[in-house]
Coordinates of C-alpha atoms in Angstrom, one line a residue:
V463 CA 26.6 29.7 34.7
A464 CA 28.7 30.3 31.8
D465 CA 29.3 26.9 29.2
G466 CA 32.4 26.9 27.0
A467 CA 34.6 24.9 25.0
I468 CA 38.8 25.9 24.2
K469 CA 41.0 24.6 21.9
L470 CA 44.7 25.1 21.8
V471 CA 47.8 23.8 19.0
S472 CA 50.6 26.3 19.1
Q473 CA 51.1 26.6 23.0
S474 CA 52.6 24.9 25.7
L475 CA 50.5 24.4 28.5
S476 CA 52.0 21.6 31.3
L477 CA 50.2 20.2 33.9
P478 CA 51.1 19.5 37.1
L479 CA 52.8 15.8 36.5
S480 CA 52.4 16.7 32.8
P481 CA 55.4 14.6 31.6
S482 CA 55.0 17.2 27.6
P483 CA 53.2 19.3 26.7
L484 CA 49.5 18.3 26.0
L485 CA 49.0 19.6 23.4
P486 CA 46.0 19.1 20.8
L487 CA 44.1 20.0 23.9
E488 CA 40.2 20.5 23.6
T489 CA 38.0 20.9 26.8
A490 CA 34.6 21.8 27.6
F491 CA 33.4 22.7 30.7
R492 CA 30.5 24.4 32.6
W493 CA 31.4 27.5 34.9
D494 CA 29.2 28.2 38.1
G495 CA 30.7 31.4 40.0
E496 CA 32.3 28.0 42.9
K497 CA 32.8 24.9 40.4
L498 CA 34.2 24.3 37.0
Q499 CA 33.1 21.0 35.8
V500 CA 35.5 19.5 33.6
L501 CA 33.4 18.1 31.0
Q502 CA 36.3 16.8 28.8
A503 CA 39.5 17.6 28.6
K504 CA 41.0 15.4 25.6
A505 CA 44.6 15.6 24.2
P506 CA 46.5 12.8 22.7
G507 CA 47.2 10.1 25.1
F508 CA 45.1 11.9 27.6
D509 CA 41.5 12.6 29.0
A510 CA 40.3 13.5 31.9
N511 CA 37.0 14.9 33.6
G512 CA 36.5 16.0 36.7
V513 CA 35.6 19.0 38.8
A514 CA 37.9 21.4 41.1
F515 CA 36.2 24.6 43.1
I516 CA 37.4 27.5 43.5
D517 CA 37.2 30.9 45.4
A518 CA 36.6 33.5 42.3
K519 CA 36.9 35.9 45.0
S520 CA 40.1 35.7 46.7
Q521 CA 42.5 38.4 46.0
P522 CA 44.3 39.1 43.8
V523 CA 44.0 36.4 42.1
P524 CA 41.4 33.4 42.3
V525 CA 42.3 30.1 44.5
L526 CA 41.9 26.5 43.8
K527 CA 40.4 24.7 46.9
S528 CA 40.5 21.5 45.9
F529 CA 39.4 19.1 42.9
D530 CA 38.8 15.4 42.1
F531 CA 39.4 14.2 37.9
N532 CA 39.0 10.4 36.5
V533 CA 42.0 10.2 34.3
N534 CA 42.9 8.0 31.5
A535 CA 46.9 8.4 30.2
A536 CA 49.3 6.2 28.4
N537 CA 52.6 6.9 27.2
F538 CA 53.7 9.0 29.4
D539 CA 57.6 9.4 30.0
L540 CA 58.3 8.8 33.9
A541 CA 61.5 10.1 32.4
N542 CA 60.3 13.7 32.2
L543 CA 57.3 13.3 35.2
P544 CA 58.6 15.3 38.3
F545 CA 59.6 13.2 41.0
P546 CA 61.2 13.5 44.2
V547 CA 65.5 13.8 43.7
D548 CA 66.5 14.9 47.4
M549 CA 63.5 12.4 49.4
V550 CA 64.8 9.1 47.1
R551 CA 68.7 10.4 48.2
Q552 CA 68.0 10.9 52.2
Y553 CA 67.1 7.1 52.0
L554 CA 69.2 6.1 49.0
P555 CA 72.0 7.9 48.8
G556 CA 73.8 7.9 45.5
D557 CA 73.5 9.6 42.4
D558 CA 72.1 7.3 39.9
I559 CA 68.3 7.9 40.7
V560 CA 67.1 8.0 37.6
V561 CA 63.9 7.0 36.5
A562 CA 63.1 5.9 33.0
G563 CA 60.1 4.2 31.4
L564 CA 56.7 4.3 29.5
A565 CA 53.3 4.5 32.2
D566 CA 49.9 4.2 30.9
F567 CA 47.5 5.4 34.6
Q568 CA 43.6 4.9 34.8
G569 CA 41.6 6.6 37.6
Q570 CA 41.2 9.3 39.5
I571 CA 43.2 12.1 41.3
K572 CA 41.6 14.9 44.2
G573 CA 43.3 16.6 46.6
S574 CA 42.6 19.7 48.6
A575 CA 44.3 22.7 49.2
R576 CA 45.2 21.4 52.2
K577 CA 48.9 21.6 52.7
A578 CA 51.2 17.7 53.0
Q579 CA 53.9 16.5 53.3
V580 CA 55.7 13.4 52.0
G581 CA 59.0 12.0 53.6
G582 CA 60.0 15.4 54.2
L583 CA 59.0 16.9 50.1
P584 CA 56.8 19.6 51.1
L585 CA 53.2 19.5 48.4
P586 CA 50.8 22.3 47.6
F587 CA 47.5 19.9 48.2
D588 CA 46.7 17.2 50.2
L589 CA 46.6 14.5 47.5
Q590 CA 44.5 11.3 46.8
V591 CA 45.1 9.4 43.5
D592 CA 43.8 5.7 43.4
G593 CA 43.6 4.0 40.2
N594 CA 45.5 1.2 38.1
L595 CA 48.5 1.8 36.7
R596 CA 50.9 -0.8 34.0
V597 CA 54.5 0.8 33.0
Q598 CA 56.8 -0.2 30.6
N599 CA 60.8 -0.4 30.5
L600 CA 60.9 0.7 34.0
E601 CA 64.1 1.6 34.8
T602 CA 65.4 2.7 38.4
L603 CA 69.0 2.9 40.5
G604 CA 70.2 1.4 37.6
R605 CA 67.8 -1.7 37.7
N606 CA 65.6 -2.2 34.8
F607 CA 62.9 -4.6 36.2
A608 CA 60.3 -7.3 33.9
P609 CA 59.6 -5.5 30.6
E610 CA 55.9 -4.8 31.8
M611 CA 54.0 -4.4 35.2
A612 CA 50.3 -3.6 35.8
G613 CA 49.0 -3.0 39.5
V614 CA 47.3 -0.7 41.4
V615 CA 48.6 2.5 42.7
R616 CA 46.9 4.8 45.5
V617 CA 48.5 7.3 46.2
D618 CA 47.0 9.0 50.3
T619 CA 49.7 12.4 51.2
R620 CA 47.9 12.2 54.6
E621 CA 48.3 7.8 54.9
E622 CA 50.5 6.0 52.4
I623 CA 52.4 5.1 49.1
S624 CA 51.9 2.3 47.8
F625 CA 52.8 1.0 44.5
W626 CA 50.9 -3.3 43.8
L627 CA 52.8 -3.8 40.4
S628 CA 53.7 -7.2 39.4
G629 CA 55.0 -8.5 36.2

């Protein structure tokens, strides 16, 4: 068992679905040889905790088997998120597939190493997201939405992706 803390202040670190480097990033963690318990990961506009199960004996590098995190994120710029433009173009042809706005998310993000697909887009993990979402100044496909919308987001790459936002 090992406990530790890290503070990154000068190198760029981006997490999956992170719109920009999370710096400074401060973490406190515990490693028991099979799981990495993140007691806290904190950066401006970002706070998370949870656990990642890792096959540390995998060669040539350790393999992430699954993860389960509680996440609070504020003022994420949607324009910087990895958006599946090619998947959307299958259903909505055009060049104006841009997403803009700011989002706050509070909820749970978890996944397993089982590969998944959403609309033909391969994903490295079977992903599940469940939480509350608030979006400000959402714009996509040349359309502006209400200045502020809030509601529930549920993503399960095995079953569905649903957003219930009103504003």
